[in-house]
Short mmCIF file of C-alpha atoms and ligand atoms in Angstrom, two decimals:
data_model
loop_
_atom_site.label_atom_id
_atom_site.label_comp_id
_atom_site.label_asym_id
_atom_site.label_seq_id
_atom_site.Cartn_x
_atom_site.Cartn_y
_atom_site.Cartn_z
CA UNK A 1 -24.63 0.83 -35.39
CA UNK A 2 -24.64 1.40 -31.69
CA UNK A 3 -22.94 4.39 -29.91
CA UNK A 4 -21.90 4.72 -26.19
CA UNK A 5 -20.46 7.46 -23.93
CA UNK A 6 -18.41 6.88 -21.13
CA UNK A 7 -16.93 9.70 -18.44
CA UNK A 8 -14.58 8.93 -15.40
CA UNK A 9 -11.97 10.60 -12.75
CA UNK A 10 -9.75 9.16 -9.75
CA UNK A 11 -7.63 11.49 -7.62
CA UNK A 12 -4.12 11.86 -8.16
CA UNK A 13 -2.17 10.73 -5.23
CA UNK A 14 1.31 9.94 -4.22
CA UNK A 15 2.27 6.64 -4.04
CA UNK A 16 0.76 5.34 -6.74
CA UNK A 17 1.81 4.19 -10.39
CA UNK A 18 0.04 6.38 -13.41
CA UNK A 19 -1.53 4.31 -16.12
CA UNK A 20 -3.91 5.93 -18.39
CA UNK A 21 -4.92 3.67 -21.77
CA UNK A 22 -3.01 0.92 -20.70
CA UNK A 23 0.44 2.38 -20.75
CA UNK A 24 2.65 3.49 -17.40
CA UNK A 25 3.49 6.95 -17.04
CA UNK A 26 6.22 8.24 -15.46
CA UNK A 27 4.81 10.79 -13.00
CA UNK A 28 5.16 11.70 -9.16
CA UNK A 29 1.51 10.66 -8.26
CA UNK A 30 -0.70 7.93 -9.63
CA UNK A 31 -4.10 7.47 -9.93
CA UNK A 32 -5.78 6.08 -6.47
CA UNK A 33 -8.65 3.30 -7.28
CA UNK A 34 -9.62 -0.24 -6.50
CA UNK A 35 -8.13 -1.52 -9.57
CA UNK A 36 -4.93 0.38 -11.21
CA UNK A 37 -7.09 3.52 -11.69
CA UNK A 38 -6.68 3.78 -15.27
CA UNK A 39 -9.73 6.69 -16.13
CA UNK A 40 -9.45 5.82 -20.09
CA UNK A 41 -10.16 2.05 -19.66
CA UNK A 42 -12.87 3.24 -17.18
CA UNK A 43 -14.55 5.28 -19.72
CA UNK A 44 -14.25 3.09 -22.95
CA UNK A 45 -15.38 -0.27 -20.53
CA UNK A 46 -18.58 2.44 -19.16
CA UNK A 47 -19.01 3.58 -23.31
CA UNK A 48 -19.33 0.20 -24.54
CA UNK A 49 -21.49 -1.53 -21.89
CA UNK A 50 -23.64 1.96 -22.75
CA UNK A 51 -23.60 1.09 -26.86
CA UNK A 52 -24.84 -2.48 -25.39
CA UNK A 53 -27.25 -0.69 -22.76
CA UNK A 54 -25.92 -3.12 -20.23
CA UNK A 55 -25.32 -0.41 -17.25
CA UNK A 56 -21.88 0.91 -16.12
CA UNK A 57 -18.97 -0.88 -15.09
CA UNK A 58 -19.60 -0.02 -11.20
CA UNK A 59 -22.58 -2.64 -11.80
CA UNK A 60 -20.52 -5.20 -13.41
CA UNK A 61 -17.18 -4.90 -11.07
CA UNK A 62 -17.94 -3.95 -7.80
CA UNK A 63 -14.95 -1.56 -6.58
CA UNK A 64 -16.52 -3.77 -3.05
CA UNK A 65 -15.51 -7.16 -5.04
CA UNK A 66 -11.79 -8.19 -3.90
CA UNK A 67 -11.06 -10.09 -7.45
CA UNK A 68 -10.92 -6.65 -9.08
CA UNK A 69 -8.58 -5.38 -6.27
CA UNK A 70 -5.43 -3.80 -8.55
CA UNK A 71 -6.75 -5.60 -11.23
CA UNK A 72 -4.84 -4.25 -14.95
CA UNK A 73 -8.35 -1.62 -16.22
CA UNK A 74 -7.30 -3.45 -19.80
CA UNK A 75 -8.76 -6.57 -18.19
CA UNK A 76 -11.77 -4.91 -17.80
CA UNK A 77 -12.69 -4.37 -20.86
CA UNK A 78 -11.31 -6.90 -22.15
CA UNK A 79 -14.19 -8.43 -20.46
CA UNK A 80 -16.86 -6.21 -21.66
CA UNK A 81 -15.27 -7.17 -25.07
CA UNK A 82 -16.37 -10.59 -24.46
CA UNK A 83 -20.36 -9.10 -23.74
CA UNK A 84 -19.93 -7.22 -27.06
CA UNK A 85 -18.99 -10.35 -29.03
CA UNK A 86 -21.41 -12.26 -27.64
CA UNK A 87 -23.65 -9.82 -29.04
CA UNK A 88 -22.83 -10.56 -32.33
CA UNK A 89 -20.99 -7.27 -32.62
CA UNK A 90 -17.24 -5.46 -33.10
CA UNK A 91 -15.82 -2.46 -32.02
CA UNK A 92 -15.97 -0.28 -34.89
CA UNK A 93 -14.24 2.79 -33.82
CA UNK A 94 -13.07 4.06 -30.03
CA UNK A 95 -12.42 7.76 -29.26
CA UNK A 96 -11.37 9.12 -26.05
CA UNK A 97 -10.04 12.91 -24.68
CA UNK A 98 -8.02 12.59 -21.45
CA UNK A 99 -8.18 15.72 -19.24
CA UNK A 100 -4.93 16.39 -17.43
CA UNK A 101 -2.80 19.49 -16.58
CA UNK A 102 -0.21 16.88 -16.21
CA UNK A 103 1.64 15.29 -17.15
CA UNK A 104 1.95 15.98 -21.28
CA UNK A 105 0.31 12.76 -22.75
CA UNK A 106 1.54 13.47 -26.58
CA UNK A 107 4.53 11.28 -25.83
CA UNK A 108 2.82 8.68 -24.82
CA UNK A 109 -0.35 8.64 -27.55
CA UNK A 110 1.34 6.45 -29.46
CA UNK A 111 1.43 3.59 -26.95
CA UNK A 112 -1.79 4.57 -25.86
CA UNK A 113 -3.44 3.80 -29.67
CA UNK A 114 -1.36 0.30 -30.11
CA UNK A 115 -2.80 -0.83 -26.60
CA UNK A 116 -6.23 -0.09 -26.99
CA UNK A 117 -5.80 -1.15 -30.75
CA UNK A 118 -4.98 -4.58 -29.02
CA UNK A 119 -7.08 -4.66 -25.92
CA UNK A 120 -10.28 -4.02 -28.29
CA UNK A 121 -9.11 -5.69 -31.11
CA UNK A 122 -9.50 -2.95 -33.62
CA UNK A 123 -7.03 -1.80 -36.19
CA UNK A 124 -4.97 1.11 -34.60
CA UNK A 125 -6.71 3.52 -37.17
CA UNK A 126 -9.72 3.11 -35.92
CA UNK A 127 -8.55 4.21 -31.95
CA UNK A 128 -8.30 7.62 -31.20
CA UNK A 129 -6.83 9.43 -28.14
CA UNK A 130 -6.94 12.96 -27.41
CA UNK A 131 -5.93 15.24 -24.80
CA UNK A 132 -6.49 18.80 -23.48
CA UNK A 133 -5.41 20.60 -19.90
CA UNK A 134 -7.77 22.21 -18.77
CA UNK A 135 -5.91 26.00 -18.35
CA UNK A 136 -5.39 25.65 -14.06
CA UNK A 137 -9.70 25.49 -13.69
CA UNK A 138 -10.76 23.37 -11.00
CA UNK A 139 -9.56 20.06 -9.49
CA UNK A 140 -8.43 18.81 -12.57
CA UNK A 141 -6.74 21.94 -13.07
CA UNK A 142 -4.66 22.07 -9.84
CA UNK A 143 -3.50 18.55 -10.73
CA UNK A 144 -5.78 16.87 -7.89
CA UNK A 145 -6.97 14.67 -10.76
CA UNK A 146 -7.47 13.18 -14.02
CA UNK A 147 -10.47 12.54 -16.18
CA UNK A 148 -11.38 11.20 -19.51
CA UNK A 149 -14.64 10.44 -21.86
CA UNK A 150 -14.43 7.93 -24.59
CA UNK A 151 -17.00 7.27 -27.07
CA UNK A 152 -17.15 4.04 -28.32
CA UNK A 153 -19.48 2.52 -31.84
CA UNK A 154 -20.21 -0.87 -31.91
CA UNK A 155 -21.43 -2.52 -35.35
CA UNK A 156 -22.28 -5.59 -36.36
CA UNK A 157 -19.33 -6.47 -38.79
CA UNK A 158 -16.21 -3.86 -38.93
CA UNK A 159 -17.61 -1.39 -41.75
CA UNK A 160 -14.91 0.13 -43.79
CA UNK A 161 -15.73 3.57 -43.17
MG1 LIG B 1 -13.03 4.51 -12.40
#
């Protein structure tokens, strides 16, 4: 078994579409980034290229490189995917805790947990999304951003535990 962490944050600014694990939320403001922004797809593609101790994702897609310009985050790792199989290894289980003082994510879990189930090829009870505001405390807090960890276990066949 092989465990990874991954952290990220983008800026919330107007004019931008929200996407966080793969699913479009309606909000005023949107997550600015080279690609679609999308901090939870950041942070699982960062936690399993760490399981694989392979880097981060700045080293494999260059937010310089114009072919990940807007690119879908799901594509991503979707491609680190492809480093984990060719490891000989699965995606056992995914968890992940999205930071926001808004907007409320509970409405939108449920998407959230059938995308990633898909995008990592996992059963859906085996993906796991959580999220907390963080009471008005810092940048995050003022609603100047949004941030998420995942943690991510890799093993070598999926293990029925
Ligand atoms: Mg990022």
């Amino acid at each position: 078994m092989r465990v990874g962490i991954g952290y990220d944050i983008h800026r919330l600014v107007d004019g931008r579409k929200l996407f966080l694990g793969g699913v479009e939320i309606p909000y005023v403001k949107g997550l600015l980034g080279h690609s679609d922004g999308d901090v939870v797809m950041h942070a699982l593609a960062d936690a399993m290229l760490g399981a694989l101790a392979l880097g981060d994702i700045g080293l494999h897609f260059p937010d310089t490189d114009p072919q990940y310009k807007d690119i879908s985050s799901g594509e991503l790792v979707k491609k680190v995917l492809t480093l984990v199989k060719k490891r000989n290894l699965v995606v056992n289980n995914a968890d992940t805790m999205i930071l926001a003082e808004e907007p409320k994510i509970h409405p939108f879990r449920d998407k959230m947990v059938e995308t990633l189930s898909k995008v990592l090829n996992v059963a859906k009870d085996r993906v796991n999304i959580k999220a907390t505001t963080v009471e008005g405390v810092g940048s995050i807090g003022k609603g100047e951003a949004i941030a998420a960890y995942a943690v991510v276990t890799l093993g070598r066949e999926e293990v029925d535990i």
